[in-house]
Amino acid sequence: MDKKIICIACPIGCEINVHIEKDGKMKIQGNRCKRGESYAKDEILNPKRVLTMSIRVENGEMDLVSVKTDGSIPKKLIPKAIEYLKGVKIRAPIKVGDVIVENLLDTGVKVVATRTVLEDAILQLSNK
C-alpha cells in the first residue's frame, strides 16, 4: 500500500511517500530531515490531531467560546471528544488560556479557551 503525506514537522512541508509492505515494514521517501521520517511513521501508525471547536457559555456576552486542545489527541478519539465537549457548559467570565477541561478523555491533554468572554453587562446589572 502506498500513501502520500505532506509533512508538517517543519516549515519545508515535504511530500513524503510511504510504502507499506505486506509484512508491515515501511519504506519512507521524500523527507528532507529525520523529523519527516518520524512524522510519517506516527501519521501512519497513530495519527494525532489538535481539536478546535466551540463550547456553550452561560451568562456571557456571547453564547459560545472557542477552545482548542493544548496538544494532539489520537485521531480516532476526535468524534468521542466532540461529543463530550458538546455537553460542557461554562460560566462567564472566561479568559484566553483558561483551562476548560483538565484531562480530555484521559489523554493528558487540556482543553483551553482561545478567546475571552465577559459576563453579559445586562445580566450583571439585573443581578445588583
Coordinates of N, CA and C in Angstrom, one line a residue, residues 1-2 9 18 20-21 26 30-31 35 41 51-52 61 65 70 72 76 89 92 108 111 119 124 128:
M1 N 0.8 -1.2 0.0 CA 0.0 0.0 0.0 C 0.9 1.2 0.0
D2 N 0.5 2.2 -0.8 CA 1.3 3.5 -0.8 C 0.4 4.6 -0.3
A9 N 6.1 18.7 10.2 CA 7.0 18.7 11.3 C 8.0 19.9 11.3
V18 N 5.0 7.0 1.5 CA 5.2 5.9 2.4 C 4.7 4.6 1.7
I20 N 4.0 0.7 2.4 CA 3.9 -0.3 3.4 C 3.9 -1.7 2.8
E21 N 4.8 -2.5 3.2 CA 4.9 -3.9 2.7 C 3.9 -4.7 3.3
M26 N 7.8 -0.4 6.6 CA 7.6 0.9 5.9 C 8.9 1.3 5.2
G30 N 11.2 11.0 0.5 CA 10.8 12.3 0.2 C 11.0 13.3 1.3
N31 N 11.3 12.7 2.5 CA 11.6 13.6 3.7 C 13.0 14.2 3.6
R35 N 13.0 14.4 11.2 CA 11.7 14.7 11.8 C 10.6 14.3 10.8
K41 N 5.9 8.1 10.1 CA 5.6 6.8 10.8 C 4.5 7.0 11.8
L51 N -7.6 19.5 18.4 CA -9.0 19.7 18.2 C -9.4 21.1 18.5
T52 N -10.1 21.8 17.6 CA -10.7 23.1 17.9 C -12.2 23.1 17.7
E61 N -21.4 37.5 27.3 CA -21.7 38.4 26.3 C -21.9 37.7 24.9
V65 N -17.8 30.0 23.3 CA -16.3 30.4 23.4 C -15.5 29.4 22.6
D70 N -4.5 21.6 24.0 CA -3.2 22.2 24.1 C -2.1 21.2 23.6
S72 N -1.9 17.3 20.9 CA -2.6 16.5 19.9 C -3.2 15.3 20.7
K76 N -8.5 8.9 16.3 CA -9.7 8.0 16.5 C -10.6 8.5 17.7
K89 N -20.7 23.0 29.6 CA -21.1 24.4 29.6 C -20.3 25.1 30.7
A92 N -19.4 32.5 32.2 CA -18.5 33.7 32.0 C -18.3 34.3 33.4
G108 N -4.4 13.2 28.9 CA -3.4 14.1 29.5 C -3.4 15.5 28.8
V111 N -8.1 21.2 27.5 CA -8.8 22.0 26.6 C -8.8 23.4 27.1
E119 N -18.8 38.6 31.2 CA -20.2 38.5 31.6 C -21.0 39.4 30.8
Q124 N -25.4 41.4 34.5 CA -24.7 41.9 35.7 C -25.5 42.9 36.4
K128 N -27.8 43.1 40.4 CA -27.4 44.0 41.5 C -28.6 44.5 42.3

